[in-house]
Short mmCIF file of C-alpha atoms in Angstrom, two decimals:
data_model
loop_
_atom_site.label_atom_id
_atom_site.label_comp_id
_atom_site.label_asym_id
_atom_site.label_seq_id
_atom_site.Cartn_x
_atom_site.Cartn_y
_atom_site.Cartn_z
CA MET A 1 -30.44 -45.59 -22.48
CA LEU A 2 -32.10 -47.11 -25.56
CA GLU A 3 -30.98 -50.60 -24.48
CA ARG A 4 -32.56 -50.14 -21.04
CA LEU A 5 -35.78 -48.86 -22.61
CA GLN A 6 -35.88 -51.82 -24.98
CA VAL A 7 -35.46 -54.25 -22.07
CA ILE A 8 -38.36 -52.51 -20.29
CA GLU A 9 -40.54 -52.70 -23.41
CA ASP A 10 -39.81 -56.42 -23.82
CA LYS A 11 -40.61 -57.09 -20.15
CA TYR A 12 -43.82 -55.02 -20.31
CA ASN A 13 -45.05 -56.96 -23.35
CA GLU A 14 -44.05 -60.26 -21.73
CA LEU A 15 -46.11 -59.41 -18.64
CA ASN A 16 -49.01 -58.39 -20.89
CA ASP A 17 -48.91 -61.80 -22.61
CA GLU A 18 -48.78 -63.54 -19.24
CA LEU A 19 -51.89 -61.68 -18.05
CA MET A 20 -53.79 -63.22 -20.97
CA LYS A 21 -53.01 -66.80 -19.93
CA PRO A 22 -56.04 -68.70 -18.49
CA GLU A 23 -54.03 -70.08 -15.55
CA VAL A 24 -53.04 -66.53 -14.56
CA ILE A 25 -56.54 -65.08 -15.04
CA SER A 26 -57.87 -67.67 -12.58
CA ASN A 27 -55.13 -66.89 -10.02
CA ILE A 28 -56.00 -63.57 -8.35
CA LYS A 29 -52.75 -63.38 -6.34
CA ARG A 30 -50.58 -63.93 -9.42
CA THR A 31 -52.66 -61.43 -11.43
CA LEU A 32 -52.11 -58.80 -8.72
CA GLU A 33 -48.35 -59.47 -8.71
CA ILE A 34 -48.09 -59.10 -12.50
CA THR A 35 -50.32 -56.01 -12.62
CA LYS A 36 -48.23 -54.41 -9.88
CA GLU A 37 -44.96 -55.18 -11.71
CA GLN A 38 -46.37 -53.90 -15.01
CA ALA A 39 -47.57 -50.66 -13.39
CA MET A 40 -44.01 -49.92 -12.27
CA LEU A 41 -42.83 -50.16 -15.90
CA ARG A 42 -45.73 -48.25 -17.48
CA ASP A 43 -44.24 -44.73 -17.45
CA ALA A 44 -41.00 -45.89 -19.06
CA TYR A 45 -42.86 -48.06 -21.58
CA THR A 46 -45.22 -45.21 -22.59
CA ILE A 47 -42.51 -42.58 -23.03
CA TYR A 48 -40.37 -45.03 -25.03
CA GLN A 49 -43.23 -45.45 -27.53
CA GLU A 50 -43.43 -41.66 -27.88
CA TYR A 51 -39.64 -41.34 -28.09
CA LYS A 52 -39.44 -43.89 -30.92
CA THR A 53 -42.07 -41.89 -32.83
CA VAL A 54 -40.02 -38.68 -32.39
CA LEU A 55 -36.85 -40.45 -33.63
CA SER A 56 -38.75 -41.72 -36.66
CA ASP A 57 -40.11 -38.22 -37.35
CA ILE A 58 -36.59 -36.76 -37.09
CA ASP A 59 -35.32 -39.22 -39.73
CA ALA A 60 -38.23 -38.29 -42.01
CA ALA A 61 -37.61 -34.55 -41.51
CA LYS A 62 -33.91 -34.99 -42.35
CA GLU A 63 -34.90 -36.50 -45.68
CA MET A 64 -37.37 -33.69 -46.37
CA VAL A 65 -34.69 -31.04 -45.76
CA LYS A 66 -33.11 -32.11 -49.06
CA ASP A 67 -36.35 -31.31 -50.93
CA PRO A 68 -36.04 -27.88 -52.66
CA GLU A 69 -39.71 -27.02 -52.06
CA LEU A 70 -40.23 -28.44 -48.55
CA GLY A 71 -36.69 -27.89 -47.23
CA GLU A 72 -37.38 -24.69 -45.25
CA PHE A 73 -40.51 -26.11 -43.63
CA ALA A 74 -38.68 -29.40 -42.87
CA LYS A 75 -35.80 -27.51 -41.22
CA GLU A 76 -38.22 -25.76 -38.82
CA GLU A 77 -39.91 -29.09 -38.12
CA LEU A 78 -36.53 -30.71 -37.51
CA ASP A 79 -35.51 -28.02 -34.99
CA ALA A 80 -38.80 -28.47 -33.09
CA LEU A 81 -38.42 -32.26 -33.06
CA GLN A 82 -34.81 -32.01 -31.86
CA THR A 83 -35.92 -29.78 -28.98
CA LYS A 84 -38.67 -32.27 -28.11
CA LYS A 85 -36.15 -35.13 -28.25
CA ASP A 86 -33.80 -33.32 -25.82
CA GLU A 87 -36.68 -32.62 -23.41
CA MET A 88 -37.85 -36.23 -23.56
CA GLU A 89 -34.34 -37.52 -22.84
CA LYS A 90 -34.24 -35.45 -19.63
CA GLU A 91 -37.63 -36.87 -18.66
CA ILE A 92 -36.49 -40.42 -19.50
CA GLU A 93 -33.41 -39.93 -17.33
CA ILE A 94 -35.67 -39.24 -14.34
CA ILE A 95 -38.09 -42.07 -15.19
CA LEU A 96 -35.20 -44.55 -15.32
CA LEU A 97 -34.05 -43.65 -11.81
CA PRO A 98 -34.44 -46.55 -9.34
CA LYS A 99 -38.09 -46.79 -8.30
CA ASP A 100 -39.41 -47.14 -4.78
CA PRO A 101 -41.59 -50.28 -5.08
CA ASN A 102 -44.13 -48.68 -2.73
CA ASP A 103 -44.66 -45.48 -4.75
CA GLY A 104 -47.91 -46.66 -6.32
CA LYS A 105 -49.50 -47.68 -3.02
CA ASN A 106 -52.23 -46.17 -0.90
CA VAL A 107 -51.07 -44.97 2.52
CA ILE A 108 -52.08 -45.09 6.15
CA VAL A 109 -51.20 -41.87 7.96
CA GLU A 110 -50.95 -41.52 11.75
CA ILE A 111 -50.80 -38.07 13.33
CA ARG A 112 -50.15 -37.64 17.07
CA GLY A 113 -50.11 -34.53 19.21
CA ALA A 114 -46.62 -34.39 20.74
CA ALA A 115 -44.84 -31.59 22.65
CA GLY A 116 -47.05 -28.70 23.73
CA GLY A 117 -49.96 -30.49 25.38
CA ASP A 118 -53.36 -29.25 24.18
CA GLU A 119 -51.77 -27.04 21.52
CA GLY A 120 -49.90 -30.06 20.09
CA ASN A 121 -53.21 -31.94 19.82
CA ILE A 122 -54.93 -28.94 18.21
CA PHE A 123 -52.10 -28.75 15.67
CA ALA A 124 -52.47 -32.50 14.98
CA GLY A 125 -56.09 -31.70 14.04
CA ASP A 126 -54.92 -28.86 11.78
CA LEU A 127 -52.50 -31.21 9.98
CA TYR A 128 -55.26 -33.80 9.54
CA ARG A 129 -57.43 -31.13 7.91
CA MET A 130 -54.50 -30.00 5.72
CA TYR A 131 -53.88 -33.53 4.41
CA THR A 132 -57.62 -34.07 3.90
CA LYS A 133 -57.85 -30.90 1.78
CA TYR A 134 -54.72 -31.86 -0.18
CA ALA A 135 -56.10 -35.35 -0.81
CA GLU A 136 -59.35 -33.86 -2.10
CA SER A 137 -57.42 -31.62 -4.51
CA GLU A 138 -55.61 -34.71 -5.84
CA GLY A 139 -58.87 -36.64 -6.29
CA TRP A 140 -57.93 -39.13 -3.56
CA LYS A 141 -60.34 -40.72 -1.06
CA ILE A 142 -59.91 -40.61 2.73
CA GLU A 143 -61.21 -43.13 5.25
CA GLU A 144 -60.78 -42.47 8.97
CA LEU A 145 -59.46 -45.52 10.82
CA GLU A 146 -58.87 -44.44 14.41
CA ALA A 147 -59.38 -41.22 16.36
CA GLU A 148 -58.64 -40.17 19.94
CA ASN A 149 -60.20 -36.75 20.34
CA SER A 150 -58.64 -34.14 22.60
CA GLU A 151 -60.87 -32.20 25.02
CA ALA A 152 -59.31 -28.90 23.95
CA GLY A 153 -59.80 -29.75 20.27
CA GLY A 154 -57.83 -31.70 17.70
CA TYR A 155 -56.53 -35.19 18.37
CA SER A 156 -54.04 -36.94 20.58
CA LEU A 157 -54.08 -39.54 17.75
CA VAL A 158 -55.80 -39.79 14.39
CA SER A 159 -55.09 -42.35 11.71
CA PHE A 160 -56.60 -42.52 8.24
CA LEU A 161 -56.29 -44.33 4.92
CA ILE A 162 -55.73 -42.34 1.72
CA LYS A 163 -56.62 -44.15 -1.51
CA GLY A 164 -55.66 -42.99 -5.00
CA ASP A 165 -53.02 -42.99 -7.71
CA ASN A 166 -49.39 -42.96 -6.51
CA VAL A 167 -50.30 -41.60 -3.08
CA TYR A 168 -47.14 -42.87 -1.35
CA SER A 169 -44.89 -41.31 -4.03
CA LYS A 170 -46.06 -37.86 -2.88
CA LEU A 171 -46.72 -38.31 0.83
CA LYS A 172 -43.71 -40.48 1.76
CA TYR A 173 -41.70 -37.35 2.62
CA GLU A 174 -44.19 -36.30 5.33
CA SER A 175 -43.03 -38.64 8.11
CA GLY A 176 -41.38 -36.82 10.99
CA ALA A 177 -41.94 -34.10 13.58
CA HIS A 178 -43.88 -31.04 12.40
CA ARG A 179 -43.39 -27.90 14.50
CA VAL A 180 -45.87 -25.03 14.83
CA GLN A 181 -45.08 -21.53 16.10
CA ARG A 182 -48.13 -19.41 16.93
CA VAL A 183 -50.09 -17.67 19.67
CA PRO A 184 -52.50 -20.21 21.21
CA ALA A 185 -56.12 -19.17 21.77
CA THR A 186 -55.58 -19.57 25.53
CA GLU A 187 -52.53 -17.25 25.60
CA THR A 188 -53.47 -13.93 27.24
CA GLN A 189 -50.07 -12.23 26.88
CA GLY A 190 -49.88 -12.71 23.10
CA ARG A 191 -46.71 -14.82 23.33
CA VAL A 192 -45.78 -17.20 20.53
CA HIS A 193 -45.61 -20.84 21.66
CA THR A 194 -43.87 -23.74 19.94
CA SER A 195 -45.63 -27.11 19.79
CA THR A 196 -45.18 -30.26 17.72
CA ALA A 197 -47.15 -33.10 16.20
CA THR A 198 -45.66 -36.22 14.65
CA VAL A 199 -46.71 -37.66 11.30
CA LEU A 200 -46.11 -41.23 10.20
CA VAL A 201 -46.86 -42.23 6.59
CA MET A 202 -46.88 -45.97 5.85
CA PRO A 203 -47.54 -47.67 2.49
CA GLU A 204 -50.69 -49.78 2.79
CA ALA A 205 -49.81 -53.46 3.02
CA GLU A 206 -51.38 -55.70 0.40
CA GLU A 207 -51.77 -59.47 0.57
CA VAL A 208 -48.81 -59.94 -1.77
CA ASP A 209 -46.64 -57.79 0.56
CA PHE A 210 -47.41 -59.23 3.96
CA GLU A 211 -49.54 -62.15 5.07
CA LEU A 212 -50.68 -61.80 8.67
CA ASP A 213 -50.62 -64.96 10.76
CA MET A 214 -53.78 -64.58 12.85
CA SER A 215 -52.59 -67.28 15.27
CA GLU A 216 -50.07 -64.66 16.48
CA VAL A 217 -52.80 -62.09 17.14
CA ARG A 218 -54.87 -61.73 20.32
CA ILE A 219 -58.33 -60.26 19.67
CA ASP A 220 -60.17 -58.37 22.41
CA ILE A 221 -63.70 -57.03 21.96
CA THR A 222 -64.53 -53.99 24.09
CA ARG A 223 -67.17 -51.29 24.41
CA SER A 224 -66.55 -48.20 22.30
CA SER A 225 -65.42 -45.04 24.05
CA GLY A 226 -65.08 -41.51 22.78
CA CYS A 227 -67.02 -38.31 22.47
CA GLY A 228 -70.39 -39.98 22.29
CA GLY A 229 -72.94 -39.87 19.55
CA GLN A 230 -75.71 -42.21 18.58
CA GLY A 231 -74.67 -45.86 18.76
CA VAL A 232 -71.49 -45.26 20.76
CA ASN A 233 -71.16 -47.00 24.16
CA THR A 234 -74.23 -49.13 23.48
CA THR A 235 -72.62 -52.26 22.02
CA ASP A 236 -69.40 -54.21 22.37
CA SER A 237 -68.16 -53.26 18.91
CA ALA A 238 -64.64 -51.89 19.45
CA VAL A 239 -61.79 -54.23 18.53
CA ARG A 240 -58.27 -54.33 19.96
CA LEU A 241 -55.64 -56.48 18.25
CA THR A 242 -52.34 -57.35 19.90
CA HIS A 243 -49.56 -58.83 17.76
CA ILE A 244 -47.89 -61.09 20.31
CA PRO A 245 -44.37 -61.39 18.71
CA THR A 246 -43.88 -57.61 18.39
CA GLY A 247 -46.24 -56.25 21.05
CA ILE A 248 -47.89 -53.91 18.51
CA VAL A 249 -51.43 -52.98 19.62
CA VAL A 250 -54.11 -51.66 17.27
CA TYR A 251 -57.51 -50.35 18.37
CA SER A 252 -60.50 -49.66 16.13
CA GLN A 253 -63.88 -48.24 17.17
CA THR A 254 -64.92 -45.89 14.36
CA GLU A 255 -67.57 -48.28 13.00
CA ARG A 256 -70.70 -49.48 14.80
CA SER A 257 -70.14 -52.96 13.41
CA GLN A 258 -67.69 -55.22 15.23
CA ILE A 259 -66.88 -56.95 11.92
CA LYS A 260 -65.99 -53.66 10.20
CA ASN A 261 -63.87 -52.53 13.15
CA LYS A 262 -62.03 -55.85 13.03
CA GLU A 263 -61.39 -55.45 9.27
CA LYS A 264 -59.99 -51.96 9.82
CA ALA A 265 -57.84 -53.09 12.75
CA ILE A 266 -56.38 -55.96 10.68
CA LYS A 267 -55.57 -53.55 7.84
CA ILE A 268 -53.76 -51.19 10.23
CA LEU A 269 -51.87 -54.05 11.89
CA GLN A 270 -50.79 -55.51 8.53
CA THR A 271 -49.51 -52.11 7.45
CA ARG A 272 -47.66 -51.52 10.72
CA LEU A 273 -45.95 -54.90 10.46
CA PHE A 274 -45.10 -54.39 6.78
CA ASP A 275 -43.64 -50.98 7.66
CA LEU A 276 -41.61 -52.53 10.50
CA LYS A 277 -40.30 -55.23 8.16
CA THR A 278 -39.37 -52.60 5.55
CA GLN A 279 -37.47 -50.48 8.11
CA GLU A 280 -35.56 -53.53 9.36
CA ARG A 281 -34.66 -54.58 5.82
CA GLU A 282 -33.36 -51.11 4.96
CA LYS A 283 -31.12 -51.09 8.02
CA GLU A 284 -29.79 -54.58 7.31
CA LEU A 285 -28.98 -53.77 3.70
CA GLY A 286 -27.65 -50.31 4.46
CA GLU A 287 -30.14 -48.66 2.12
CA GLU A 288 -30.54 -45.51 4.22
CA ARG A 289 -28.53 -43.63 1.57
CA LYS A 290 -27.40 -40.02 1.85
CA SER A 291 -29.66 -39.25 -1.11
CA LYS A 292 -32.71 -39.97 1.02
CA ILE A 293 -34.56 -36.83 2.06
CA GLY A 294 -33.97 -36.61 5.80
CA THR A 295 -32.29 -39.22 7.96
CA GLY A 296 -35.19 -41.63 8.11
CA ASP A 297 -35.44 -40.94 11.85
CA ARG A 298 -39.12 -40.41 12.53
CA SER A 299 -38.42 -38.09 15.46
CA GLU A 300 -36.51 -35.75 13.13
CA LYS A 301 -37.88 -32.20 12.96
CA ILE A 302 -38.72 -31.86 9.29
CA ARG A 303 -40.88 -28.73 8.95
CA THR A 304 -41.86 -25.54 10.79
CA TYR A 305 -45.19 -23.75 10.36
CA ASN A 306 -44.71 -20.15 11.53
CA TYR A 307 -48.08 -18.39 11.80
CA PRO A 308 -46.90 -14.83 12.69
CA GLN A 309 -44.77 -14.72 9.51
CA ASN A 310 -47.17 -16.86 7.39
CA ARG A 311 -44.16 -19.06 6.62
CA VAL A 312 -43.56 -22.77 6.06
CA THR A 313 -39.97 -24.05 6.07
CA ASP A 314 -38.88 -27.58 5.22
CA HIS A 315 -35.56 -27.99 7.04
CA ARG A 316 -34.36 -31.03 5.08
CA ILE A 317 -33.97 -29.14 1.81
CA GLY A 318 -33.95 -25.52 3.02
CA PHE A 319 -37.20 -24.75 1.22
CA THR A 320 -39.33 -21.83 2.44
CA ILE A 321 -42.68 -20.60 1.20
CA ASN A 322 -44.62 -17.60 2.58
CA THR A 323 -48.10 -18.95 1.98
CA LEU A 324 -48.79 -20.81 5.24
CA ASP A 325 -52.47 -19.81 5.11
CA ARG A 326 -52.88 -21.55 1.74
CA VAL A 327 -50.76 -24.56 2.75
CA MET A 328 -53.00 -25.20 5.75
CA GLU A 329 -55.97 -25.17 3.34
CA GLY A 330 -54.38 -28.08 1.46
CA ASP A 331 -52.22 -26.16 -1.04
CA LEU A 332 -49.27 -28.44 -0.30
CA GLY A 333 -48.26 -29.10 -3.91
CA LYS A 334 -45.31 -26.68 -4.10
CA VAL A 335 -43.75 -28.10 -0.93
CA ILE A 336 -44.12 -31.69 -2.12
CA ASP A 337 -42.91 -30.85 -5.65
CA ALA A 338 -39.77 -29.28 -4.14
CA LEU A 339 -39.09 -32.44 -2.11
CA VAL A 340 -39.63 -34.71 -5.15
CA ALA A 341 -37.36 -32.52 -7.31
CA GLU A 342 -34.58 -32.51 -4.71
CA ASP A 343 -34.86 -36.28 -4.25
CA GLN A 344 -34.54 -36.80 -8.02
CA ALA A 345 -31.64 -34.34 -8.27
CA ARG A 346 -29.69 -36.19 -5.56
CA LYS A 347 -30.26 -39.51 -7.29
CA LEU A 348 -29.17 -38.06 -10.66
CA ARG A 349 -25.97 -36.86 -8.98
CA GLY A 350 -25.47 -40.40 -7.71
CA GLU A 351 -25.43 -39.38 -4.04
#
């Protein structure tokens, strides 16, 4: 363990020195690459500095134990330091687990109403609100990218960017089919209906991850459509991008400016293509390990939200919490913490 930590410290300091070089400072792309690599090592580097201090303090306390006057005090100090050392070693063990290179990224989330018609769309809107509230509690920023409103309420599709620290590390477990069981407002007999919405969480593509070849993209400018509002349907500002090799289509109309809509559409398209490339690479290399939470199949039913029993159940890890009302208000931390803990436990077991 100490050898691995020393290697990380050496690499961290080497990257730090490189960031100071004039030729790197003037190269934005290279600076981003180094900063990104250094950020992945920071937790291990920081805890190693603290761990070395604890080891040094333990050695000093062992010497003090021999002192007739300070011996009793030193023994208590030594016991406390030993406990701290044991706790830090457990933390280091987790920190040294293989990292997902995308954990530090922002994310683009897409939510679609699925089975259940209007109720599925309404539930998609509820999930959007839940993630918005959770993001606010984490100090993250949200930017809406695309929205197809449903007449009955909610969305047939809504996509949004979440910016902040280590967003993907917490939200990457959210991709899949989310099922709701409740009595719809239109139900006169009081029967519980089951509907679903799908969630897709993609790490935001950066320039160093994926460079989009615009010669492969067809750009169409159209008139905005939607629920109306000042400025909508008055100018040709909506942008539709078609990636010819893959057939992926992205549409953006949330901004009044054609330029801003184009920027948003390019960001979404880059992220979709980066996500596609990542999925293909994982399949080729056989990296869909058993330790991964869920199967990786995005149609997989991952969670049920049962309103009559105020219950949320995550089927992948058998986790249930009876605070659905609070979860829907953004109190998602306990569910996500349980998923993170189970993911780490499986990796520690070497599954």
